[in-house]
Coordinates of C-alpha atoms and ligand atoms in Angstrom, one line a residue:
X220 CA -8.1 13.6 26.9
X221 CA -8.9 11.4 23.9
X222 CA -6.7 11.1 20.9
X223 CA -8.8 13.3 18.7
X224 CA -8.5 16.2 21.2
X225 CA -4.8 15.7 21.4
X226 CA -4.5 16.0 17.6
X227 CA -6.6 19.1 17.7
X228 CA -4.3 20.5 20.4
X229 CA -1.2 19.6 18.3
X230 CA 0.1 17.4 21.1
X231 CA 2.0 15.4 18.5
X232 CA 5.0 14.3 20.6
X233 CA 2.7 13.0 23.4
X234 CA 0.9 10.9 20.7
X235 CA 4.1 9.7 19.2
X236 CA 5.6 8.7 22.5
X237 CA 2.5 6.7 23.5
X238 CA 2.2 5.1 20.1
X239 CA 5.8 4.1 20.0
X240 CA 5.6 2.5 23.4
X241 CA 2.6 0.4 22.3
X242 CA 4.3 -0.6 19.1
X243 CA 7.5 -1.8 20.7
X244 CA 5.6 -3.7 23.4
X245 CA 3.1 -5.4 21.1
X246 CA 4.8 -5.6 17.7
X247 CA 8.5 -5.4 18.5
X248 CA 11.0 -3.5 16.4
X249 CA 10.6 -5.1 13.0
X250 CA 9.7 -3.1 9.9
X251 CA 8.6 -4.7 6.7
X252 CA 9.0 -3.4 3.1
X253 CA 5.8 -3.8 1.1
X254 CA 5.4 -3.9 -2.6
X255 CA 2.0 -3.5 -4.3
X256 CA 1.8 -5.6 -7.4
X257 CA -0.2 -3.8 -10.0
X258 CA -2.1 -5.8 -12.6
X259 CA -3.2 -2.9 -14.8
X260 CA -3.0 0.8 -15.4
X261 CA -6.6 1.4 -16.1
X262 CA -9.9 1.4 -14.3
X263 CA -13.4 1.5 -15.7
X264 CA -14.6 3.8 -12.8
X265 CA -11.8 6.3 -13.2
X266 CA -13.6 9.0 -11.2
X267 CA -12.0 9.1 -7.8
X268 CA -10.8 12.7 -7.6
X269 CA -7.2 12.0 -6.4
X270 CA -6.5 9.0 -8.6
X271 CA -3.9 8.8 -11.4
X272 CA -6.4 6.6 -13.3
X273 CA -8.9 9.4 -13.4
X274 CA -6.3 11.4 -15.5
X275 CA -5.9 8.6 -18.1
X276 CA -9.0 9.2 -20.2
X277 CA -7.3 8.3 -23.4
X278 CA -6.9 4.7 -22.2
X279 CA -10.6 4.3 -21.4
X280 CA -11.3 3.2 -24.9
X281 CA -8.8 0.4 -24.8
X282 CA -8.4 -1.3 -21.4
X283 CA -6.5 -4.2 -22.9
X284 CA -3.5 -1.9 -23.5
X285 CA -3.3 -1.2 -19.8
X286 CA -3.0 -4.9 -18.8
X287 CA 0.4 -5.9 -17.7
X288 CA 2.2 -8.9 -19.1
X289 CA 1.7 -11.5 -16.4
X290 CA 5.3 -12.7 -16.6
X291 CA 6.3 -9.2 -15.6
X292 CA 4.1 -9.5 -12.6
X293 CA 5.5 -12.9 -11.6
X294 CA 9.1 -11.6 -12.2
X295 CA 8.4 -8.8 -9.8
X296 CA 7.0 -11.3 -7.2
X297 CA 10.2 -13.3 -7.6
X298 CA 12.4 -10.3 -7.0
X299 CA 10.5 -9.0 -4.0
X300 CA 11.0 -12.5 -2.5
X301 CA 14.7 -12.3 -3.1
X302 CA 14.9 -8.8 -1.5
X303 CA 13.0 -10.0 1.5
X304 CA 10.0 -7.7 0.8
X305 CA 6.3 -8.6 1.3
X306 CA 3.8 -8.3 -1.4
X307 CA 1.4 -5.7 0.0
X308 CA -1.4 -6.8 -2.2
X309 CA -2.4 -7.6 -5.8
X310 CA -4.0 -4.5 -7.1
X311 CA -5.8 -3.5 -10.3
X312 CA -8.4 -1.1 -11.5
X313 CA -12.0 -2.2 -12.1
X314 CA -13.1 -4.0 -15.2
X315 CA -9.7 -5.3 -16.5
X316 CA -9.4 -8.9 -15.3
X317 CA -12.0 -11.5 -14.6
X318 CA -12.2 -13.3 -11.3
X319 CA -10.7 -16.5 -12.8
X320 CA -7.8 -14.5 -14.2
X321 CA -7.1 -12.9 -10.8
X322 CA -7.3 -16.2 -9.0
X323 CA -4.9 -17.8 -11.5
X324 CA -2.4 -14.9 -11.0
X325 CA -2.8 -15.2 -7.2
X326 CA -2.1 -18.9 -7.3
X327 CA 1.0 -18.4 -9.3
X328 CA 2.3 -15.7 -6.9
X329 CA 1.5 -18.0 -4.0
X330 CA 3.6 -20.7 -5.7
X331 CA 6.5 -18.2 -6.4
X332 CA 6.6 -16.5 -3.0
X333 CA 5.3 -19.4 -0.8
X334 CA 3.0 -16.8 0.8
X335 CA -0.7 -16.3 0.2
X336 CA -1.5 -12.8 -1.2
X337 CA -3.7 -10.0 -0.1
X338 CA -6.2 -8.7 -2.8
X339 CA -7.0 -5.1 -3.5
X340 CA -9.1 -5.6 -6.7
X341 CA -12.1 -3.3 -6.1
X342 CA -15.5 -4.3 -4.9
X343 CA -16.5 -7.8 -5.7
X344 CA -19.1 -10.3 -4.6
X345 CA -17.1 -13.2 -6.0
X346 CA -14.7 -13.8 -3.1
X347 CA -15.9 -17.4 -2.7
X348 CA -14.1 -18.1 -6.0
X349 CA -10.7 -17.9 -4.1
X350 CA -9.0 -20.4 -1.9
X351 CA -5.8 -20.8 0.1
X352 CA -3.8 -18.6 -2.3
X353 CA -5.5 -15.6 -0.6
X354 CA -4.8 -14.4 2.9
X355 CA -6.9 -11.3 3.0
X356 CA -9.0 -8.7 1.2
X357 CA -8.4 -5.0 1.1
X358 CA -11.2 -2.4 0.8
X359 CA -10.0 0.8 -0.8
X360 CA -12.0 3.1 1.5
X361 CA -9.7 6.1 1.0
X362 CA -11.6 8.3 3.4
X363 CA -14.0 7.1 6.1
X364 CA -16.6 9.8 6.4
X365 CA -19.5 8.6 4.2
X366 CA -20.5 12.1 2.9
X367 CA -17.0 13.2 2.1
X368 CA -16.3 9.7 0.6
X369 CA -19.2 10.2 -1.8
X370 CA -17.6 13.4 -3.0
X371 CA -14.2 12.0 -3.5
X372 CA -15.1 8.5 -4.8
X373 CA -18.6 8.8 -6.3
X374 CA -18.6 5.3 -7.8
X375 CA -17.5 3.0 -5.0
X376 CA -19.7 3.2 -2.0
X377 CA -18.5 2.5 1.5
X378 CA -21.5 0.3 2.0
X379 CA -20.5 -1.9 -0.8
X380 CA -16.9 -2.0 0.5
X381 CA -18.2 -3.0 3.9
X382 CA -20.4 -5.7 2.5
X383 CA -17.4 -7.2 0.7
X384 CA -15.3 -7.1 3.8
X385 CA -18.1 -8.8 5.8
X386 CA -18.1 -11.5 3.1
X387 CA -14.3 -11.8 3.4
X388 CA -14.7 -12.3 7.1
X389 CA -17.4 -15.0 6.7
X390 CA -15.0 -16.8 4.3
X391 CA -12.2 -16.7 6.9
X392 CA -10.0 -14.0 5.2
X393 CA -8.3 -11.2 7.0
X394 CA -9.5 -7.6 6.3
X395 CA -7.7 -4.5 5.4
X396 CA -8.6 -0.9 4.4
X397 CA -6.7 1.8 2.6
X398 CA -6.9 5.5 3.8
X399 CA -5.4 8.5 2.1
X400 CA -4.3 11.4 4.2
X401 CA -4.5 15.0 2.9
X402 CA -7.7 14.8 0.8
X403 CA -9.3 17.7 2.8
X404 CA -10.7 15.4 5.4
X405 CA -11.6 16.8 8.8
X406 CA -10.0 15.6 12.1
X407 CA -13.4 14.6 13.4
X408 CA -13.7 12.2 10.5
X409 CA -11.4 10.0 12.6
X410 CA -14.5 9.0 14.5
X411 CA -15.8 7.4 11.3
X412 CA -12.6 5.7 10.8
X413 CA -12.5 4.3 14.4
X414 CA -16.1 3.1 14.0
X415 CA -15.3 1.4 10.7
X416 CA -12.3 -0.4 12.1
X417 CA -14.3 -1.5 15.1
X418 CA -17.4 -2.6 13.2
X419 CA -15.4 -4.6 10.6
X420 CA -12.7 -5.8 13.0
X421 CA -10.1 -4.7 10.6
X422 CA -6.7 -6.5 10.8
X423 CA -4.6 -4.1 8.7
X424 CA -4.8 -0.4 7.7
X425 CA -2.7 1.0 4.9
X426 CA -2.2 4.8 4.9
X427 CA -1.0 6.8 2.0
X428 CA -0.4 10.5 1.8
X429 CA -1.9 12.5 -1.0
X430 CA 0.2 12.6 -4.1
X431 CA -1.2 15.5 -6.1
X432 CA -1.2 14.1 -9.7
X433 CA -1.3 16.5 -12.6
X434 CA -4.7 16.6 -14.3
X435 CA -6.6 15.7 -11.1
X436 CA -8.4 18.2 -9.0
X437 CA -5.7 18.0 -6.4
X438 CA -2.9 19.0 -8.7
X439 CA -2.2 22.2 -6.7
X440 CA -2.9 20.8 -3.3
X441 CA 0.0 20.5 -0.9
X442 CA 0.8 17.1 0.5
X443 CA -0.2 16.7 4.2
X444 CA 2.2 17.9 6.9
X445 CA 4.4 15.2 8.2
X446 CA 3.3 15.7 11.8
X447 CA -0.4 15.7 10.9
X448 CA 0.0 12.5 9.0
X449 CA 1.9 11.0 11.9
X450 CA -0.7 12.1 14.4
X451 CA -3.4 10.3 12.5
X452 CA -1.3 7.1 12.4
X453 CA -0.5 7.4 16.1
X454 CA -4.2 7.8 16.9
X455 CA -4.9 4.4 15.2
X456 CA -2.0 2.8 17.0
X457 CA -3.2 4.0 20.4
X458 CA -6.9 3.1 19.8
X459 CA -6.1 -0.2 18.1
X460 CA -2.9 -1.5 19.6
X461 CA -2.9 -4.8 17.7
X462 CA -3.8 -3.6 14.2
X463 CA -1.1 -3.9 11.6
X464 CA -0.3 -0.4 10.1
X465 CA 1.4 0.1 6.8
X466 CA 2.4 3.6 5.8
X467 CA 3.1 5.0 2.3
X468 CA 5.3 7.9 1.6
X469 CA 6.6 9.4 -1.7
X470 CA 10.1 9.8 -2.8
X471 CA 10.0 13.6 -2.2
X472 CA 8.9 12.9 1.4
X473 CA 11.3 10.2 2.6
X474 CA 11.9 12.2 5.8
X475 CA 8.4 11.3 6.8
X476 CA 9.5 7.7 7.4
X477 CA 11.1 8.1 10.8
X478 CA 8.2 9.9 12.3
X479 CA 5.7 7.5 10.8
X480 CA 7.6 4.6 12.4
X481 CA 7.5 6.4 15.7
X482 CA 3.8 6.8 15.2
X483 CA 3.3 3.1 15.0
X484 CA 3.9 2.0 11.5
X485 CA 4.8 -1.7 11.0
X486 CA 5.6 -1.5 7.3
X487 CA 6.6 0.9 4.5
X488 CA 5.2 1.1 1.1
X489 CA 4.6 3.2 -2.1
X490 CA 8.1 3.2 -3.4
X491 CA 9.1 3.0 -7.1
X492 CA 11.2 0.0 -6.2
X493 CA 13.3 -0.5 -9.2
X494 CA 14.2 3.2 -9.4
X495 CA 15.3 3.2 -5.8
X496 CA 16.9 -0.2 -5.1
X497 CA 20.6 0.0 -4.3
X498 CA 21.0 3.7 -4.8
X499 CA 21.0 6.6 -2.4
X500 CA 17.2 6.7 -2.3
X501 CA 16.8 3.1 -1.2
X502 CA 19.7 3.6 1.3
X503 CA 17.9 6.6 2.6
X504 CA 14.9 4.5 3.5
X505 CA 17.3 2.1 5.4
X506 CA 18.8 5.1 7.2
X507 CA 15.3 6.3 8.3
X508 CA 14.6 2.9 9.7
X509 CA 18.0 2.8 11.5
X510 CA 17.5 6.2 13.1
X511 CA 14.0 5.2 14.2
X512 CA 15.7 2.4 16.2
X513 CA 13.8 -0.2 14.3
X514 CA 14.9 -3.4 12.5
X515 CA 14.4 -3.5 8.8
X516 CA 13.3 -6.9 7.4
X517 CA 14.6 -7.3 3.9
X518 CA 16.9 -5.0 2.0
X519 CA 16.7 -1.8 -0.1
X520 CA 20.3 -1.9 -1.1
X521 CA 21.9 -5.4 -1.3
X522 CA 22.6 -6.0 -5.0
X523 CA 23.7 -9.5 -4.4
X524 CA 20.2 -10.5 -3.4
X525 CA 18.9 -9.8 -6.9
X526 CA 20.5 -12.8 -8.4
X527 CA 20.1 -15.2 -5.4
X528 CA 17.2 -17.6 -5.0
X529 CA 15.8 -20.5 -6.9
X530 CA 13.7 -19.3 -9.8
X531 CA 11.0 -22.0 -10.0
X532 CA 9.9 -20.5 -13.4
X533 CA 12.9 -20.3 -15.8
X534 CA 10.6 -18.7 -18.5
X535 CA 10.6 -15.6 -16.2
X536 CA 14.4 -15.1 -16.4
X537 CA 14.3 -12.4 -19.2
X538 CA 11.7 -10.5 -17.3
X539 CA 13.6 -10.8 -14.0
X540 CA 16.8 -9.7 -15.8
X541 CA 15.0 -6.6 -17.1
X542 CA 14.2 -5.4 -13.6
X543 CA 17.7 -6.2 -12.4
X544 CA 19.1 -4.2 -15.3
X545 CA 16.8 -1.3 -14.3
X546 CA 18.2 -1.4 -10.7
X547 CA 21.8 -1.2 -12.0
X548 CA 21.0 1.6 -14.5
X549 CA 19.6 3.6 -11.7
X550 CA 22.5 3.2 -9.3
X551 CA 23.7 6.8 -9.8
X552 CA 20.2 8.3 -10.3
X553 CA 20.1 11.9 -8.9
X554 CA 16.4 12.6 -9.0
X555 CA 13.3 10.5 -9.1
Ligands
SF4_1042 S1 -11.7 2.8 -8.2 FE1 -9.5 2.8 -7.6 S2 -8.3 2.7 -9.5 FE2 -10.4 3.3 -10.0 S3 -10.4 5.6 -10.1 FE3 -11.0 5.0 -8.0 S4 -9.1 4.9 -6.8 FE4 -8.5 4.9 -9.0

């Protein structure tokens, strides 16, 4: 029976057992912590139905206000390095930064972390402007069935995303896609996802679960069931044993983590890092990894790490300290 039939038959444990075996055999037990670095809080498209950006209409008149101070971005990069986290990608909405600016930021992050960065900067045909500071390019596909995709993300076509990833491949970069679970997709849409991964020879897939933002059309939609989400992840692990899988979960769903790891996840993302680090929420993530019998790379709780490491850019110190203070202020936080 193929994986799609197994999902339809709710044979979740079979899928998880098979996926877990593959993961341990091919990838081992390590689990990474991934931090997306956001460049801006605005996007000129702003019409993807699930997206927080689509609820920020008041900012559309003034995108400059939504740009982050670059020193804040670099400070975050320095701290994630100290914590042993990976930078998931450099991300920003459309129409805020020029290619030259993104390249300069990427170069600086490469310098700080000593690791080339992934990009998730929307559809671009200017990838040839980048160099060794970039390791890969992420296409924010969100949902793989073309017809459904057009309903959910009317302004970014799958064809354009594919073309960008083909260009990325030609330039020697790795390729990733993002997929959101819980948008109302059908299980058969998995065929489209399998085809897309095969066609583009995708190296990395990043899953998120729907976060129903207020003021979006999903504001009353429930988040996807944990075992449904895990079944989808497991189906990818089984069909594509070597692919890297990153899974995102929200703070109100931390109990998803264990089952997502059993489903084949290699890394965890989507955390409000400085609200969680060192407190019971960060430690809860560590507990989930421990009880999944996996090995966490980096820390979500070691406060000593925050002040360790050689800061190559002293001008970042006040920005770094601000984030460290935030971690200490949130040590006894009760609710996120
Ligand atoms: S293109 Fe990206 S940032 Fe812009 S509205 Fe769509 S999902 Fe949000």
